Coordinates of C-alpha atoms and ligand atoms in Angstrom, one line a residue:
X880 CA 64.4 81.5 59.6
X881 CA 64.0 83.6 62.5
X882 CA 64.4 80.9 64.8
X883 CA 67.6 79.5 62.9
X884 CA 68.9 83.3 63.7
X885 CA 68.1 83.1 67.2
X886 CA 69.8 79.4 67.8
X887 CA 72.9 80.6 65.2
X888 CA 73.4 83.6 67.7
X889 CA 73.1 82.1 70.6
X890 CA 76.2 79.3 69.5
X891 CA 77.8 82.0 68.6
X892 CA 77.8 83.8 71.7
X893 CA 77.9 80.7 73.6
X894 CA 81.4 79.6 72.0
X895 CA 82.7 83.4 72.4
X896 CA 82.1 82.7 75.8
X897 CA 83.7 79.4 75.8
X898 CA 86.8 81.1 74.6
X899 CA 86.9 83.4 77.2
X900 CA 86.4 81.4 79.7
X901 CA 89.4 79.3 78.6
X902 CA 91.3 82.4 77.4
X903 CA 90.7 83.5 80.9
X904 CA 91.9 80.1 82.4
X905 CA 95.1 79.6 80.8
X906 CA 96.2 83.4 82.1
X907 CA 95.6 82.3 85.5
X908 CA 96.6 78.8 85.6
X909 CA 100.2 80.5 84.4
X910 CA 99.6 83.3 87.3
X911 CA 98.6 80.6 89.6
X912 CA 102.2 78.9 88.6
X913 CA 104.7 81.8 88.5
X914 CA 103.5 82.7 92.2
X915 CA 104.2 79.0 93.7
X916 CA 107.3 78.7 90.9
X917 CA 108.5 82.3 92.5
X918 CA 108.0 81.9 95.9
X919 CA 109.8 78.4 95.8
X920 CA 112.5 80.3 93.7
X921 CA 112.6 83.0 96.9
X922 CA 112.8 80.2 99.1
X923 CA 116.0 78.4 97.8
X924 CA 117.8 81.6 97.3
X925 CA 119.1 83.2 100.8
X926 CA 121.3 85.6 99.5
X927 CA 119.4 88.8 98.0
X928 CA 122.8 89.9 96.7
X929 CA 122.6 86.8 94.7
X930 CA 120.4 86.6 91.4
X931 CA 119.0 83.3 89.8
X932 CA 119.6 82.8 86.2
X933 CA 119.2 79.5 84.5
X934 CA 120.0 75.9 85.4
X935 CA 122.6 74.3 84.1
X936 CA 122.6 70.7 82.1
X937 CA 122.6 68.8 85.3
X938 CA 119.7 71.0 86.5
X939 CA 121.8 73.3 89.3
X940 CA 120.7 76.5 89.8
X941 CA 122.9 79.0 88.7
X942 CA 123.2 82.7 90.4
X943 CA 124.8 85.7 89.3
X944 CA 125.9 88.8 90.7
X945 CA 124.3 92.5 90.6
X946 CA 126.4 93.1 87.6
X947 CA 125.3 90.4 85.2
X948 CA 122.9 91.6 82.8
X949 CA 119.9 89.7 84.1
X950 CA 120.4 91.0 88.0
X951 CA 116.9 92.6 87.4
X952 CA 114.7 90.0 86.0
X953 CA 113.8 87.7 89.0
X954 CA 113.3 91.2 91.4
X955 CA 110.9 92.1 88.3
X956 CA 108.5 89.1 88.3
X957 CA 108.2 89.7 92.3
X958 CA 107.3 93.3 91.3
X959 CA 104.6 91.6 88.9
X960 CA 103.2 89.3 91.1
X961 CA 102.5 92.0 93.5
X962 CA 100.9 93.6 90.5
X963 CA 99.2 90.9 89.6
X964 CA 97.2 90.1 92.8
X965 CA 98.2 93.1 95.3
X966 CA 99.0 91.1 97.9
X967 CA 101.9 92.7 100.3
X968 CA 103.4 89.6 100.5
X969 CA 104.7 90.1 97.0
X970 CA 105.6 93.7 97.6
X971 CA 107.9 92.7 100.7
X972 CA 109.7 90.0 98.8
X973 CA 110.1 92.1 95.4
X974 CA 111.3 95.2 97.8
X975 CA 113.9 92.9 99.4
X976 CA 115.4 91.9 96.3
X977 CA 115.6 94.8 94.6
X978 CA 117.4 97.1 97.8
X979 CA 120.6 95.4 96.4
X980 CA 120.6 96.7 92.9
X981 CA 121.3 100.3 94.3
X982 CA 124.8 99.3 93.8
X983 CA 124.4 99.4 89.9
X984 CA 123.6 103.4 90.2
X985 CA 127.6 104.5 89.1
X986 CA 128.0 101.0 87.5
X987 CA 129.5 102.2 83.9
X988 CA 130.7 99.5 82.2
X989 CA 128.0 98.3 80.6
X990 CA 124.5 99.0 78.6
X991 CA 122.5 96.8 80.3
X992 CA 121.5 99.2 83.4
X993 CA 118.0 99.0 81.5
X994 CA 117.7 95.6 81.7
X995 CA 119.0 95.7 85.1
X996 CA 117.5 98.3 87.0
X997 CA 115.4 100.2 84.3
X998 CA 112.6 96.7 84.8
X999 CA 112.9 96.3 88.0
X1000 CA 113.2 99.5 89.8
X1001 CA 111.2 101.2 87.1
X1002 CA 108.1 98.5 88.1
X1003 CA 108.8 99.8 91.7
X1004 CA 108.2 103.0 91.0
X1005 CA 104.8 102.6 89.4
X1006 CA 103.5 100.6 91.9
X1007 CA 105.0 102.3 95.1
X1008 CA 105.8 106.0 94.1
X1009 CA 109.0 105.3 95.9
X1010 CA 111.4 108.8 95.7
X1011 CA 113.8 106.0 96.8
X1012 CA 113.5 104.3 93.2
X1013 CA 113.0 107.7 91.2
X1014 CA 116.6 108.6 92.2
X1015 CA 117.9 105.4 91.5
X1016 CA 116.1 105.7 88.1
X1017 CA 117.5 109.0 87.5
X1018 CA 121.5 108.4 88.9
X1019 CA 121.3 105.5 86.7
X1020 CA 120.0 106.6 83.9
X1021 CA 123.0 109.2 84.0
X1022 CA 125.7 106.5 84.1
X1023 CA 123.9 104.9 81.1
X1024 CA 124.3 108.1 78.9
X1025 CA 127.8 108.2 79.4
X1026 CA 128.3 105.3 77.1
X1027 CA 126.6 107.7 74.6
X1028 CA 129.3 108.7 71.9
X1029 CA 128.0 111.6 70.2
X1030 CA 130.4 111.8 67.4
X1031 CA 128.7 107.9 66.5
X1032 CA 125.9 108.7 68.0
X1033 CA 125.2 105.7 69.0
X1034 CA 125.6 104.4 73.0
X1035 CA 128.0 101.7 73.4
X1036 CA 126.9 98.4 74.3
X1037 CA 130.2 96.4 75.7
X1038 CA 133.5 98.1 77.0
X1039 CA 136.6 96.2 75.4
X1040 CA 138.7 94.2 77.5
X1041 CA 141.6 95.8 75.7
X1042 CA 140.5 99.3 77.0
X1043 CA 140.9 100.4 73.4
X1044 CA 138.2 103.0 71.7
X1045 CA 137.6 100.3 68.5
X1046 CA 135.7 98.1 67.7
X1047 CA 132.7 100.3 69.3
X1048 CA 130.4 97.4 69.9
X1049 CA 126.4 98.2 69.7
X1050 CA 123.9 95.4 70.0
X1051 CA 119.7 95.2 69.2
X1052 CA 119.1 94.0 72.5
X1053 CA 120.8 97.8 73.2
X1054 CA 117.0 99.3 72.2
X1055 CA 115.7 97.8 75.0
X1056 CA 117.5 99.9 77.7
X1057 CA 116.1 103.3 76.1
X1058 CA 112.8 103.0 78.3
X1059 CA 114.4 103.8 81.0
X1060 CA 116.4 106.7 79.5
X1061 CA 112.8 108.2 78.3
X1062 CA 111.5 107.9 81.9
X1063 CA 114.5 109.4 83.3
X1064 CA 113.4 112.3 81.0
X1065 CA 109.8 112.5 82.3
X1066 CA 110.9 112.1 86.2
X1067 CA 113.5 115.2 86.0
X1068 CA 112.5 117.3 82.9
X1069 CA 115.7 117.1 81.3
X1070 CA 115.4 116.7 77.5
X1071 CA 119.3 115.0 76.9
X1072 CA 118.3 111.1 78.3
X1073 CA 115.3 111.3 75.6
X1074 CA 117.2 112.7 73.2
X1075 CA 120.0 110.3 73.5
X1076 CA 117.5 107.2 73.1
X1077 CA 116.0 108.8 70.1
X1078 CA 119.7 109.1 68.7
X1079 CA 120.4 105.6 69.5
X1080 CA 116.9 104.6 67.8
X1081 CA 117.4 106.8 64.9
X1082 CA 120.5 105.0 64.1
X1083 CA 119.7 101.6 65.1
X1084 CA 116.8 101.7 62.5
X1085 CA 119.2 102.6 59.4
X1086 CA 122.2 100.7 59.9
X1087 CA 120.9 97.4 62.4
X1088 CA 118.5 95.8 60.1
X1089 CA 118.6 93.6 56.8
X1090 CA 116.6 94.2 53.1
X1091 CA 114.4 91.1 54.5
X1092 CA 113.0 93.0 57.8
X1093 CA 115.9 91.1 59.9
X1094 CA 118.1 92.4 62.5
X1095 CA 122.1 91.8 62.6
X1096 CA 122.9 90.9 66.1
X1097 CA 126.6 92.9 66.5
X1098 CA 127.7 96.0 64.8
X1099 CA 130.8 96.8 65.1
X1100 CA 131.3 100.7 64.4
X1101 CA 134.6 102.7 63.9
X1102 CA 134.6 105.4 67.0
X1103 CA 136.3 107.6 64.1
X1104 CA 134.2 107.3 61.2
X1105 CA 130.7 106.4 63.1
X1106 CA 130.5 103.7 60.1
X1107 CA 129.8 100.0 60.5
X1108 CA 132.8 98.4 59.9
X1109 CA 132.2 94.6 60.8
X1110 CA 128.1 92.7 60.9
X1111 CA 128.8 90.1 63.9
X1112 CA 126.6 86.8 64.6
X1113 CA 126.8 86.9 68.1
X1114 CA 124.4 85.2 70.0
X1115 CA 122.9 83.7 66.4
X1116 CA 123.8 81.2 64.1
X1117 CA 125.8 83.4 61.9
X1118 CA 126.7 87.1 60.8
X1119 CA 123.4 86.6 58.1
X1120 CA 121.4 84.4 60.1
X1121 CA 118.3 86.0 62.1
X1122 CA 118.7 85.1 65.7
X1123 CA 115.2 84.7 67.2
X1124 CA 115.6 86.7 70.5
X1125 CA 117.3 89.5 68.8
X1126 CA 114.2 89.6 66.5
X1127 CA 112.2 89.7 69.2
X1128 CA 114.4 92.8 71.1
X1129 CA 113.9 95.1 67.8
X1130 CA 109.7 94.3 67.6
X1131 CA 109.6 95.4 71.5
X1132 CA 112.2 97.9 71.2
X1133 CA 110.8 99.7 68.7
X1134 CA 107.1 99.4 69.7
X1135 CA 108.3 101.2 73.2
X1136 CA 109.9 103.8 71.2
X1137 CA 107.0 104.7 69.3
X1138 CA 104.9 104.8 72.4
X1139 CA 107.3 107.2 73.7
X1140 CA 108.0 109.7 70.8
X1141 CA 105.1 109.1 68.3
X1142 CA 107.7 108.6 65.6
X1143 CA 105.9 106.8 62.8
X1144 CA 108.7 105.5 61.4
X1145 CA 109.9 103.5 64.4
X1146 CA 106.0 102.0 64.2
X1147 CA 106.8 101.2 60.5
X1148 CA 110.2 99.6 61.7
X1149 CA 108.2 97.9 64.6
X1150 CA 105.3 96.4 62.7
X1151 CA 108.2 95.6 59.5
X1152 CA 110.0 93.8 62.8
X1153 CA 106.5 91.7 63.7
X1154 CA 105.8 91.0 59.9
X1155 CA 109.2 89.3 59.1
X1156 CA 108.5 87.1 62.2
X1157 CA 104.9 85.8 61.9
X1158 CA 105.7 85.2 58.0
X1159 CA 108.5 83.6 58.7
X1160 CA 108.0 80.2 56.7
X1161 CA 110.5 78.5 59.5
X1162 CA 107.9 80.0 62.6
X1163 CA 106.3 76.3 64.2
X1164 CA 102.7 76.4 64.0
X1165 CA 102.8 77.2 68.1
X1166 CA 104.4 80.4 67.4
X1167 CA 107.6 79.8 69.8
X1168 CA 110.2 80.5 67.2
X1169 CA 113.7 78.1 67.0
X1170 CA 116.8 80.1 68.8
X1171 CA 117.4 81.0 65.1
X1172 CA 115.4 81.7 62.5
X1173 CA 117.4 79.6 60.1
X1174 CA 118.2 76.7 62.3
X1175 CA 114.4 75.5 61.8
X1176 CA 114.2 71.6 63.6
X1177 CA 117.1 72.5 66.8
X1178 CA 116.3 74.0 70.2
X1179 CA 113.1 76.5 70.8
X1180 CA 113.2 79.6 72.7
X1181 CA 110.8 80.6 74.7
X1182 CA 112.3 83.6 76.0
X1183 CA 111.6 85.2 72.2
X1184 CA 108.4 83.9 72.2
X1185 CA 107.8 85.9 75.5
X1186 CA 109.4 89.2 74.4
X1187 CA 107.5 88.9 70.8
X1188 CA 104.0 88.5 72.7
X1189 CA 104.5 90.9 74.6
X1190 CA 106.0 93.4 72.0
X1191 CA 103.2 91.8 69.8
X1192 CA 100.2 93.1 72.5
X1193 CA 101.6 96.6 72.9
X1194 CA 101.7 96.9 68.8
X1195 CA 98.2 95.9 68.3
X1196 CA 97.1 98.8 70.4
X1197 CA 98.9 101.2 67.9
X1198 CA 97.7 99.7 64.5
X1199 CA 94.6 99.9 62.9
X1200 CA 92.0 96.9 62.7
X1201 CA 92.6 93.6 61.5
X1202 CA 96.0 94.2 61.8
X1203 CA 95.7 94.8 65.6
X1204 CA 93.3 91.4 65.7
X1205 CA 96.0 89.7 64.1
X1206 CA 98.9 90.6 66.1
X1207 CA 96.3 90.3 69.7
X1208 CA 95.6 86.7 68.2
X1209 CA 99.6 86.3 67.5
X1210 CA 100.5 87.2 70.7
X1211 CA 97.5 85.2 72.0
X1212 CA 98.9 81.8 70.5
X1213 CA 102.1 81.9 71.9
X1214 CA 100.6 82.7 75.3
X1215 CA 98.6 79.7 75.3
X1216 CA 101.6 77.6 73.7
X1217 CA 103.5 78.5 76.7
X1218 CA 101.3 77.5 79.4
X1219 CA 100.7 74.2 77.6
X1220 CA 102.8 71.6 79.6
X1221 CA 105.0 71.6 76.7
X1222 CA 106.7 74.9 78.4
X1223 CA 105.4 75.3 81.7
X1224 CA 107.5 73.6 84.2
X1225 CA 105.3 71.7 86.8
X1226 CA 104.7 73.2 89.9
X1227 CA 107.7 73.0 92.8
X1228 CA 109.8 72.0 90.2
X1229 CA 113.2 73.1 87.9
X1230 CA 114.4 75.3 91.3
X1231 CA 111.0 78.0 91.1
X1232 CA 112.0 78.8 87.3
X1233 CA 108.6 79.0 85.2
X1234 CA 109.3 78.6 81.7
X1235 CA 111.3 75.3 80.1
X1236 CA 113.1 75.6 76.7
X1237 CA 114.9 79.0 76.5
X1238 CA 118.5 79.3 74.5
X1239 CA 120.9 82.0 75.8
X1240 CA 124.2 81.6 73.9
X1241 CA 124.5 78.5 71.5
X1242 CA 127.5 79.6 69.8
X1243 CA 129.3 79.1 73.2
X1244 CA 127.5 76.3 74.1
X1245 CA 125.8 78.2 77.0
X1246 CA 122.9 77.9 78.1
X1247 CA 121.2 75.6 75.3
X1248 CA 117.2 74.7 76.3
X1249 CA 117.3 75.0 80.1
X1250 CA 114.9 77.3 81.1
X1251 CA 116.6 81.3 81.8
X1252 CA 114.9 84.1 84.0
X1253 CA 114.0 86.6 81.7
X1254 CA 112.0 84.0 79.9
X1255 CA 109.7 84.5 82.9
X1256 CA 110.0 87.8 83.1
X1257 CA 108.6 88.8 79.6
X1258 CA 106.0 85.7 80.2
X1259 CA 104.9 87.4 83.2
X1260 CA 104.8 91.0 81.4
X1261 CA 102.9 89.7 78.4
X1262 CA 100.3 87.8 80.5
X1263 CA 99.6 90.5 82.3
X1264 CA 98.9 92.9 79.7
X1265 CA 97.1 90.4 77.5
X1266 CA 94.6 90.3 80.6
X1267 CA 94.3 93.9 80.4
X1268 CA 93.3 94.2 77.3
X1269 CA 91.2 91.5 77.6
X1270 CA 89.2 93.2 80.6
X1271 CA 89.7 96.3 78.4
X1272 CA 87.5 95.0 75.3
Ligands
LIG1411 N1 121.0 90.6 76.0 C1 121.6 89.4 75.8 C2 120.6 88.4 75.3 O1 119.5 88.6 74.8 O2 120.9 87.2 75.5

């Protein structure tokens, strides 16, 4: 019996170990891959003033200016590489491409500024201590809040082409540029940034989300009344459809928020936010969602499944056991799903980009399964912090 005991144990540790070692190898086969995938991407792309987005059908690579909304992303995974292996390569090249995005400081007419610089500049900061990109973070941060309406309370994600006050146009992606409006209020001391993403949250969790847990895409408000007046599709399949990346924003979004007020109810909105995706009967067994919830069977995204891991890895430090397991494990599937081959594009290959099979706008035909660069971004992010807490436990 003893004996029996003895062997039992030692398979068991012996296959613990096993997983490990593989959980340990598919992290940095994926490392291994964004830094040849990057530096190729760095290679083909002269112009720092220029920022690679996504390929089109045809496979060109297609570059934006500072002012698109995902300006920050490829300046962020060099700012991850160089905190994932220290090496000052990494810091030169993700300093180089991130001197351009100064320009964005007084840049008012959008909320994206926390996609765009908030990431990127805010990455900079923790690894470098750069006063350089505290001010940025800071003179940024104050062009951001003066999209904030307080009369709706809410900030205001697009500026209509028509110049006029309605609709007042918020988004769920939105949440995700309060992270840097929280560190803006930790770098100076001034309450009003915090307290203008805690307004936005506060809001966002009563009126942006469905009976079933889901998350509208568009509101549009009334600038007079601060009440929804129109639910908008947007990016998703329809005004009552769940559109898989916008899922994905209000998990993260929320998660961040609780980390940064210790509101319980924006836990309860974030794990409510992680519950109606890993139930979802219409999630493939790989855990990479469809573009839309309720288009099960057309194009995957893999940019969701990036920015649910990694929401899902920061939530499992916050809730109590076996929830956490479950949502590590969660989070733990998709990682491995994406660096199957299935995702992963091979090495010197699709112009540096790292991830295949992200949707950006389907409704417009834009973007459909090609792969897009904050795909990599949030791949990069969740890797990284799945290998912390791996080294951690
Ligand atoms: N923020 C726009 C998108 O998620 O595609």
């Amino acid at each position: 019996m003893k004996r029996y005991s003895i062997v039992l144990l030692a398979c068991l540790l012996a296959s613990s170990f096993l997983s490990e070692a593989s959980a340990q190898r598919f992290v940095r086969r994926s490392l291994e891959r964004a830094a040849v995938q990057a530096a190729l991407m760095d290679a083909e792309v002269a112009d720092t003033t220029l920022y690679p987005t996504s390929l089109s059908p045809e496979g060109e690579m297609e570059l934006k200016t500072i002012r698109s909304w995902v300006s920050g992303f490829f300046p962020g995974n060099l700012w991850y590489l160089y905190a994932a292996t220290q090496d000052p390569m990494w810091l030169g090249k993700a300093r180089r491409r991130t001197a351009a995005l100064a320009g964005l400081a007084d840049y008012d007419r959008t909320h994206d500024l926390g996609f765009m610089v908030g990431c990127p500049v805010g990455l900079g900061l923790e690894l470098t201590q750069d006063e350089a990109y505290r001010d940025l973070i800071v003179r940024t941060s104050e062009t951001l809040v003066t999209r904030f309406d307080p009369a709706v309370g809410l900030i205001r994600s697009w500026t209509n082409k028509s110049g006029k006050p309605n609709p007042y146009l918020v988004i769920i992606d939105n949440m995700m540029n309060l992270e840097m409006l929280f560190r803006a209020s930790k770098l100076t001391g001034d309450p009003k940034f915090r307290e203008i993403a805690v307004a936005h949250a506060d809001k966002t969790l009563v009126q942006h989300f469905r009976e079933d847990g889901s998350a509208y895409h568009v509101l549009a408000y009334d600038v007079n009344t601060g009440r929804v007046d129109e639910y908008r599709g947007g990016q998703g399949y329809s005004n009552t459809s769940a559109w898989a990346r916008g899922q994905s924003w209000g998990l993260y979004g929320f998660t961040m928020c609780y980390r940064e007020t210790g509101d319980k109810r924006y836990l309860e909105r974030a794990v409510r936010s992680a519950e109606y995706i890993l139930n979802h009967p219409n999630l493939p067994s790989d855990g990479v969602p469809y573009w839309d919830f309720d288009r099960p069977g057309e194009e995957r995204d893999a940019s969701a499944a990036a920015v649910i891991a990694s929401g899902l890895l920061e939530l499992s430090g916050y809730v109590p056991q076996p929830q956490a397991r479950r949502y590590f494990r969660a989070a733990e599937r998709i990682l491995k799903s994406l660096s199957s081959d299935k995702y992963l594009n091979p090495a010197g290959s699709a112009h540096g980009f790292l991830l295949a099979h992200s949707v950006g706008h389907k409704p417009k035909g834009s973007q459909v399964d090609v792969p897009i660069i904050y795909a990599d971004y949030y791949f990069l992010e969740a890797l990284l912090r799945y290998r912390n807490l791996k080294n951690k436990h």
